[in-house]
Amino acid sequence: MTQTKNAAVSFTGAVKTFGAVRAVDGVDLEIAAGETVALLGRNGAGKSTTISLLLGLDEPDEGTVRLFGAPPERAVRAGRVGAMLQEARAVPRVTVQELVSFVARRYPEPMPVARALQLAGITELAGRRVDRLSGGQTQRVRFAVALAGNPSVIVLDEPTAALDVEARHAFWASMRSYARLGHTVLFSTHHLQEADVHADRIVVIDHGRIVADGTGEQLKRAVGGSLVAFDLAGRSTAGLELLPGVRSVEVRGDRARLRSDDPDATVIALAELHAIRGLEVAPASLDDAFLALTAPLKEAA
Ligand SMILES: Nc1ncnc2c1ncn2[C@@H]1O[C@H](COP(=O)(O)OP(=O)(O)OP(=O)(O)O)[C@@H](O)[C@H]1O
């Protein structure tokens, strides 16, 4: 894969193994400046390891990882990358303002603290102690800390994992106000809806490999088709897989679910068989796409 000169993030054939586990298994990925990208995958798919490589916290065993065309450490030290990782550190007895100021002072060209607080949507929390905040507020403080170095790329590892619906909305609003400034965002998530709604592009990772890369719409289209469901009303399922457009047949109880590339033709054929009781036609959902693209991890023997 050729590297684009102005890519914010660039992985080329990156591999990271832990003993027998290939946590990242030959990843090629480019993220252009200004993109918001979701890294979507099941538990253990390799999202956190990909992020560790990106931040220079881990070295790839093979391949290269570049941030703005240079090794990640350089961009991290210069404050060009901000990160919110999963592990929560012990929270010190300081105010929000003090914490963000402390972090900002460690960078060569920090963001003004008031600006970081504003972007994170926590201006009104400036004087509050960080160990006395709700989970949602804490996450936005961590976001402000990630902004302190005035980064042009921000990396968020499952930022909303433990948040309720309201806190999630508030968090994503903060992320978007940062992205709207033309900055680059990479976030990992298990939540398909969040990836669909908040990212320009979804990269699906499974067993350490990228198995799909595109918009939510493109992913749905790649998996394809629609779901045509109807009540069998006691009829046999024999031959359903041969109907026009049908790609697969699933039967649950008395209900058949056909995945079809040509739902109109499938429905007409079903009508000719008088098999239209309880008929439903729905486009493939992102859940369908995700399930089709990823396979459950095998339990370790
Ligand atoms: N430090 C490590 N030592 C050994 N194995 C590791 C280490 N870090 C990750 N792994 C393994 O690598 C694989 C990928 O893990 P990773 O944490 O990157 O996945 P993930 O997609 O972030 O998962 P989750 O959604 O559960 O956070 C898993 O099989 C995991 O057990």
Tab-separated table of C-alpha atoms and ligand atoms in Angstrom:
chain	number	residue	atom	x	y	z
A	1	MET	CA	0.000	0.000	0.000
A	2	THR	CA	1.384	3.385	-0.916
A	3	GLN	CA	1.453	6.023	1.770
A	4	THR	CA	-0.238	9.295	1.079
A	5	LYS	CA	2.045	12.137	2.082
A	6	ASN	CA	-0.501	14.126	4.052
A	7	ALA	CA	-2.220	11.206	5.799
A	8	ALA	CA	-2.684	11.918	9.490
A	9	VAL	CA	-2.466	8.216	10.310
A	10	SER	CA	-0.882	5.477	8.279
A	11	PHE	CA	-0.481	1.764	9.045
A	12	THR	CA	1.365	-0.400	6.533
A	13	GLY	CA	1.345	-4.162	7.054
A	14	ALA	CA	1.342	-3.672	10.830
A	15	VAL	CA	1.547	-6.843	12.912
A	16	LYS	CA	1.598	-7.145	16.702
A	17	THR	CA	1.696	-10.524	18.398
A	18	PHE	CA	1.408	-11.517	22.043
A	19	GLY	CA	2.740	-15.069	22.216
A	20	ALA	CA	0.524	-17.082	19.904
A	21	VAL	CA	-2.069	-14.292	19.564
A	22	ARG	CA	-1.834	-12.085	16.499
A	23	ALA	CA	-3.632	-9.130	18.063
A	24	VAL	CA	-2.975	-6.976	14.968
A	25	ASP	CA	-2.489	-9.106	11.905
A	26	GLY	CA	-1.360	-7.150	8.869
A	27	VAL	CA	-3.252	-3.871	9.109
A	28	ASP	CA	-3.104	-1.358	6.258
A	29	LEU	CA	-4.982	1.799	7.136
A	30	GLU	CA	-4.816	5.422	6.137
A	31	ILE	CA	-6.775	8.185	7.789
A	32	ALA	CA	-6.783	11.574	6.120
A	33	ALA	CA	-6.573	14.769	8.131
A	34	GLY	CA	-10.068	15.865	9.169
A	35	GLU	CA	-11.701	12.436	9.071
A	36	THR	CA	-13.689	10.977	11.954
A	37	VAL	CA	-13.192	7.221	11.890
A	38	ALA	CA	-14.757	4.545	14.081
A	39	LEU	CA	-12.831	1.375	14.787
A	40	LEU	CA	-15.516	-1.214	15.331
A	41	GLY	CA	-15.006	-4.751	16.572
A	42	ARG	CA	-15.955	-7.354	19.115
A	43	ASN	CA	-14.115	-7.898	22.399
A	44	GLY	CA	-10.580	-8.971	21.650
A	45	ALA	CA	-10.769	-7.987	17.963
A	46	GLY	CA	-7.589	-5.889	18.223
A	47	LYS	CA	-8.919	-2.336	18.622
A	48	SER	CA	-6.911	-1.387	21.719
A	49	THR	CA	-3.729	-2.919	20.326
A	50	THR	CA	-4.192	-0.941	17.099
A	51	ILE	CA	-4.562	2.214	19.191
A	52	SER	CA	-1.467	1.351	21.262
A	53	LEU	CA	0.555	1.027	18.056
A	54	LEU	CA	-0.826	4.304	16.815
A	55	LEU	CA	0.222	6.100	19.985
A	56	GLY	CA	3.672	4.499	20.028
A	57	LEU	CA	2.857	2.691	23.296
A	58	ASP	CA	3.708	-0.559	21.520
A	59	GLU	CA	6.017	-1.246	18.587
A	60	PRO	CA	4.765	-3.326	15.665
A	61	ASP	CA	6.610	-6.645	15.184
A	62	GLU	CA	6.289	-6.104	11.440
A	63	GLY	CA	5.248	-3.212	9.242
A	64	THR	CA	5.153	0.472	10.062
A	65	VAL	CA	2.893	2.927	11.815
A	66	ARG	CA	3.181	6.622	11.062
A	67	LEU	CA	1.556	9.756	12.388
A	68	PHE	CA	1.948	12.685	10.009
A	69	GLY	CA	4.581	10.647	8.199
A	70	ALA	CA	6.802	10.240	11.280
A	71	PRO	CA	7.114	7.679	14.078
A	72	PRO	CA	4.246	8.129	16.565
A	73	GLU	CA	6.488	9.136	19.499
A	74	ARG	CA	7.443	12.335	17.729
A	75	ALA	CA	3.858	13.433	17.174
A	76	VAL	CA	2.892	12.431	20.707
A	77	ARG	CA	5.751	14.434	22.261
A	78	ALA	CA	4.879	17.477	20.173
A	79	GLY	CA	1.296	17.345	21.445
A	80	ARG	CA	-0.076	16.655	17.970
A	81	VAL	CA	-1.976	13.626	19.277
A	82	GLY	CA	-4.334	13.480	22.221
A	83	ALA	CA	-5.603	10.219	23.650
A	84	MET	CA	-8.271	8.929	25.965
A	85	LEU	CA	-7.494	5.346	26.850
A	86	GLN	CA	-9.614	2.820	28.669
A	87	GLU	CA	-7.764	2.480	31.944
A	88	ALA	CA	-8.792	5.063	34.501
A	89	ARG	CA	-5.980	6.345	36.661
A	90	ALA	CA	-6.376	7.252	40.311
A	91	VAL	CA	-8.062	10.644	40.358
A	92	PRO	CA	-6.104	13.332	42.207
A	93	ARG	CA	-7.620	15.867	44.606
A	94	VAL	CA	-7.411	18.815	42.271
A	95	THR	CA	-9.925	20.909	40.400
A	96	VAL	CA	-10.744	20.379	36.757
A	97	GLN	CA	-8.997	23.644	35.872
A	98	GLU	CA	-5.857	22.653	37.801
A	99	LEU	CA	-5.692	19.226	36.202
A	100	VAL	CA	-6.083	20.479	32.628
A	101	SER	CA	-3.603	23.337	33.263
A	102	PHE	CA	-1.080	20.886	34.706
A	103	VAL	CA	-1.266	18.665	31.634
A	104	ALA	CA	-1.250	21.620	29.220
A	105	ARG	CA	2.025	22.922	30.711
A	106	ARG	CA	3.790	19.741	29.650
A	107	TYR	CA	3.278	20.516	25.959
A	108	PRO	CA	5.217	22.926	23.762
A	109	GLU	CA	2.165	24.649	22.271
A	110	PRO	CA	-0.802	23.833	24.468
A	111	MET	CA	-4.390	24.728	23.884
A	112	PRO	CA	-5.606	27.554	26.149
A	113	VAL	CA	-7.221	25.789	29.112
A	114	ALA	CA	-10.463	27.747	28.805
A	115	ARG	CA	-10.702	26.568	25.194
A	116	ALA	CA	-10.147	22.920	26.135
A	117	LEU	CA	-12.841	23.169	28.798
A	118	GLN	CA	-15.198	24.857	26.359
A	119	LEU	CA	-14.655	22.235	23.649
A	120	ALA	CA	-15.200	19.468	26.176
A	121	GLY	CA	-18.375	21.223	27.335
A	122	ILE	CA	-17.219	21.515	30.957
A	123	THR	CA	-16.556	25.232	31.423
A	124	GLU	CA	-18.992	25.272	34.323
A	125	LEU	CA	-17.077	22.448	36.029
A	126	ALA	CA	-13.738	24.327	36.076
A	127	GLY	CA	-13.675	24.827	39.838
A	128	ARG	CA	-15.034	21.393	40.788
A	129	ARG	CA	-12.836	18.668	42.223
A	130	VAL	CA	-12.189	15.925	39.695
A	131	ASP	CA	-12.796	13.176	42.246
A	132	ARG	CA	-16.347	14.406	42.852
A	133	LEU	CA	-17.775	14.227	39.355
A	134	SER	CA	-20.220	11.853	37.694
A	135	GLY	CA	-19.021	9.249	35.227
A	136	GLY	CA	-20.146	11.359	32.270
A	137	GLN	CA	-18.492	14.490	33.627
A	138	THR	CA	-15.291	12.555	34.345
A	139	GLN	CA	-15.183	11.322	30.771
A	140	ARG	CA	-15.478	14.873	29.470
A	141	VAL	CA	-12.722	16.005	31.832
A	142	ARG	CA	-10.569	13.234	30.381
A	143	PHE	CA	-11.492	14.570	26.951
A	144	ALA	CA	-10.357	18.062	27.983
A	145	VAL	CA	-7.087	16.521	29.239
A	146	ALA	CA	-6.639	14.834	25.856
A	147	LEU	CA	-7.133	18.236	24.194
A	148	ALA	CA	-4.609	19.995	26.441
A	149	GLY	CA	-1.648	19.646	24.081
A	150	ASN	CA	-3.694	21.213	21.258
A	151	PRO	CA	-3.670	18.030	19.168
A	152	SER	CA	-4.802	17.771	15.575
A	153	VAL	CA	-5.556	14.066	16.019
A	154	ILE	CA	-7.453	12.595	18.912
A	155	VAL	CA	-7.725	8.905	19.705
A	156	LEU	CA	-10.505	7.644	21.944
A	157	ASP	CA	-10.621	4.038	23.113
A	158	GLU	CA	-14.258	3.160	23.854
A	159	PRO	CA	-14.934	6.627	25.263
A	160	THR	CA	-18.585	6.042	26.121
A	161	ALA	CA	-18.338	2.460	27.377
A	162	ALA	CA	-19.697	3.143	30.862
A	163	LEU	CA	-21.946	6.127	30.165
A	164	ASP	CA	-25.719	6.437	30.232
A	165	VAL	CA	-27.621	7.777	27.238
A	166	GLU	CA	-27.590	11.420	28.321
A	167	ALA	CA	-23.870	11.394	29.133
A	168	ARG	CA	-23.167	9.718	25.800
A	169	HIS	CA	-24.971	12.482	23.937
A	170	ALA	CA	-23.050	15.131	25.830
A	171	PHE	CA	-19.784	13.346	25.139
A	172	TRP	CA	-20.401	13.013	21.404
A	173	ALA	CA	-21.451	16.636	21.171
A	174	SER	CA	-18.026	17.574	22.594
A	175	MET	CA	-16.238	15.256	20.191
A	176	ARG	CA	-18.091	16.705	17.241
A	177	SER	CA	-17.326	20.287	18.129
A	178	TYR	CA	-13.652	19.310	18.066
A	179	ALA	CA	-14.011	17.388	14.771
A	180	ARG	CA	-15.821	20.323	13.155
A	181	LEU	CA	-12.646	22.361	13.523
A	182	GLY	CA	-11.119	20.123	10.866
A	183	HIS	CA	-9.348	17.800	13.299
A	184	THR	CA	-8.968	14.053	12.961
A	185	VAL	CA	-10.705	11.656	15.316
A	186	LEU	CA	-10.273	7.909	15.684
A	187	PHE	CA	-12.496	6.207	18.230
A	188	SER	CA	-13.061	2.569	19.031
A	189	THR	CA	-16.452	1.240	19.980
A	190	HIS	CA	-18.670	-1.815	20.243
A	191	HIS	CA	-21.709	0.338	19.558
A	192	LEU	CA	-22.770	0.077	15.948
A	193	GLN	CA	-25.179	2.964	16.268
A	194	GLU	CA	-22.493	5.264	17.626
A	195	ALA	CA	-20.164	4.334	14.819
A	196	ASP	CA	-22.906	4.930	12.255
A	197	VAL	CA	-24.028	8.251	13.676
A	198	HIS	CA	-20.745	9.833	14.747
A	199	ALA	CA	-18.144	8.643	12.240
A	200	ASP	CA	-17.555	9.579	8.594
A	201	ARG	CA	-16.111	6.149	8.087
A	202	ILE	CA	-16.273	2.802	9.872
A	203	VAL	CA	-13.338	0.417	9.934
A	204	VAL	CA	-14.404	-3.044	11.092
A	205	ILE	CA	-11.647	-5.075	12.687
A	206	ASP	CA	-11.885	-8.791	13.415
A	207	HIS	CA	-9.154	-11.159	14.586
A	208	GLY	CA	-6.642	-8.336	14.124
A	209	ARG	CA	-7.552	-7.719	10.493
A	210	ILE	CA	-9.578	-5.056	8.757
A	211	VAL	CA	-12.601	-6.831	7.304
A	212	ALA	CA	-14.531	-3.773	6.102
A	213	ASP	CA	-13.906	-0.080	5.610
A	214	GLY	CA	-16.502	2.434	4.489
A	215	THR	CA	-19.542	4.437	5.521
A	216	GLY	CA	-22.365	2.733	7.394
A	217	GLU	CA	-24.334	2.754	4.130
A	218	GLN	CA	-21.483	1.135	2.216
A	219	LEU	CA	-21.117	-1.565	4.853
A	220	LYS	CA	-24.814	-2.359	4.694
A	221	ARG	CA	-24.652	-2.488	0.912
A	222	ALA	CA	-21.523	-4.675	0.933
A	223	VAL	CA	-23.264	-7.249	3.081
A	224	GLY	CA	-26.135	-6.658	0.861
A	225	GLY	CA	-29.701	-7.164	0.341
A	226	SER	CA	-32.799	-7.092	2.363
A	227	LEU	CA	-34.470	-9.350	4.776
A	228	VAL	CA	-37.747	-10.910	3.609
A	229	ALA	CA	-39.592	-12.626	6.456
A	230	PHE	CA	-42.908	-14.467	6.432
A	231	ASP	CA	-44.893	-17.052	8.399
A	232	LEU	CA	-44.454	-20.553	7.042
A	233	ALA	CA	-47.930	-21.485	8.282
A	234	GLY	CA	-46.842	-25.101	8.346
A	235	ARG	CA	-45.444	-25.190	4.803
A	236	SER	CA	-42.139	-26.872	3.993
A	237	THR	CA	-38.976	-24.788	3.668
A	238	ALA	CA	-37.735	-26.959	0.799
A	239	GLY	CA	-36.716	-24.913	-2.233
A	240	LEU	CA	-36.862	-21.493	-0.561
A	241	GLU	CA	-33.141	-21.057	-1.175
A	242	LEU	CA	-33.802	-21.451	-4.908
A	243	LEU	CA	-36.225	-18.506	-5.143
A	244	PRO	CA	-34.996	-15.502	-7.151
A	245	GLY	CA	-32.615	-13.220	-5.247
A	246	VAL	CA	-32.378	-15.449	-2.195
A	247	ARG	CA	-28.926	-15.765	-0.737
A	248	SER	CA	-29.660	-17.515	2.513
A	249	VAL	CA	-32.567	-18.941	4.478
A	250	GLU	CA	-32.993	-18.974	8.226
A	251	VAL	CA	-35.943	-20.584	9.969
A	252	ARG	CA	-37.002	-19.765	13.517
A	253	GLY	CA	-40.058	-21.621	14.653
A	254	ASP	CA	-42.737	-21.037	12.053
A	255	ARG	CA	-41.067	-17.966	10.585
A	256	ALA	CA	-38.676	-17.947	7.630
A	257	ARG	CA	-36.166	-15.140	7.104
A	258	LEU	CA	-34.685	-14.918	3.632
A	259	ARG	CA	-31.720	-12.695	2.861
A	260	SER	CA	-32.303	-11.475	-0.669
A	261	ASP	CA	-30.375	-9.421	-3.215
A	262	ASP	CA	-33.616	-8.797	-5.123
A	263	PRO	CA	-36.428	-8.478	-2.590
A	264	ASP	CA	-39.029	-7.535	-5.244
A	265	ALA	CA	-38.404	-10.754	-7.178
A	266	THR	CA	-38.360	-12.773	-3.967
A	267	VAL	CA	-41.686	-11.318	-2.825
A	268	ILE	CA	-43.307	-11.951	-6.233
A	269	ALA	CA	-42.121	-15.564	-6.134
A	270	LEU	CA	-43.465	-15.964	-2.600
A	271	ALA	CA	-46.784	-14.460	-3.664
A	272	GLU	CA	-47.013	-17.032	-6.449
A	273	LEU	CA	-46.553	-19.693	-3.777
A	274	HIS	CA	-49.201	-17.941	-1.634
A	275	ALA	CA	-46.553	-17.678	1.044
A	276	ILE	CA	-47.087	-14.089	2.140
A	277	ARG	CA	-48.652	-14.420	5.563
A	278	GLY	CA	-47.029	-11.924	7.956
A	279	LEU	CA	-44.777	-10.700	5.147
A	280	GLU	CA	-42.092	-8.188	6.127
A	281	VAL	CA	-39.360	-6.670	3.980
A	282	ALA	CA	-36.572	-4.675	5.638
A	283	PRO	CA	-33.214	-3.403	4.399
A	284	ALA	CA	-30.124	-5.021	5.919
A	285	SER	CA	-29.218	-3.227	9.132
A	286	LEU	CA	-25.776	-2.292	10.335
A	287	ASP	CA	-26.170	-5.092	12.895
A	288	ASP	CA	-26.682	-7.548	10.034
A	289	ALA	CA	-23.615	-6.168	8.310
A	290	PHE	CA	-21.505	-6.366	11.446
A	291	LEU	CA	-22.579	-9.920	12.212
A	292	ALA	CA	-21.911	-10.998	8.644
A	293	LEU	CA	-18.477	-9.369	8.647
A	294	THR	CA	-17.226	-10.686	11.962
A	295	ALA	CA	-17.105	-14.167	13.364
A	296	PRO	CA	-17.292	-15.013	17.054
A	297	LEU	CA	-13.866	-15.484	18.575
A	298	LYS	CA	-13.109	-19.129	19.228
A	299	GLU	CA	-12.665	-19.959	22.886
A	300	ALA	CA	-9.073	-20.751	23.721
A	301	ALA	CA	-8.623	-24.512	23.876
B	1	LIG	N1	-0.549	-7.205	26.685
B	1	LIG	C1	-1.125	-8.285	26.170
B	1	LIG	N2	-0.647	-9.522	26.439
B	1	LIG	C2	-1.212	-10.620	25.911
B	1	LIG	N3	-2.281	-10.593	25.076
B	1	LIG	C3	-2.801	-9.404	24.773
B	1	LIG	C4	-2.260	-8.185	25.299
B	1	LIG	N4	-2.985	-7.163	24.819
B	1	LIG	C5	-3.939	-7.702	24.030
B	1	LIG	N5	-3.834	-9.038	23.994
B	1	LIG	C6	-4.674	-9.968	23.227
B	1	LIG	O1	-4.747	-9.467	21.909
B	1	LIG	C7	-6.064	-9.607	21.370
B	1	LIG	C8	-6.607	-8.242	20.977
B	1	LIG	O2	-6.831	-7.490	22.164
B	1	LIG	P1	-7.308	-5.970	22.146
B	1	LIG	O3	-7.305	-5.496	23.575
B	1	LIG	O4	-6.507	-5.211	21.166
B	1	LIG	O5	-8.798	-6.113	21.612
B	1	LIG	P2	-10.000	-5.073	21.669
B	1	LIG	O6	-10.641	-5.142	20.321
B	1	LIG	O7	-9.529	-3.752	22.132
B	1	LIG	O8	-10.936	-5.730	22.748
B	1	LIG	P3	-11.958	-5.037	23.798
B	1	LIG	O9	-13.111	-4.557	22.991
B	1	LIG	O10	-12.309	-6.189	24.676
B	1	LIG	O11	-11.222	-3.951	24.524
B	1	LIG	C9	-6.862	-10.314	22.449
B	1	LIG	O12	-6.839	-11.697	22.163
B	1	LIG	C10	-6.102	-10.006	23.716
B	1	LIG	O13	-6.300	-11.012	24.667
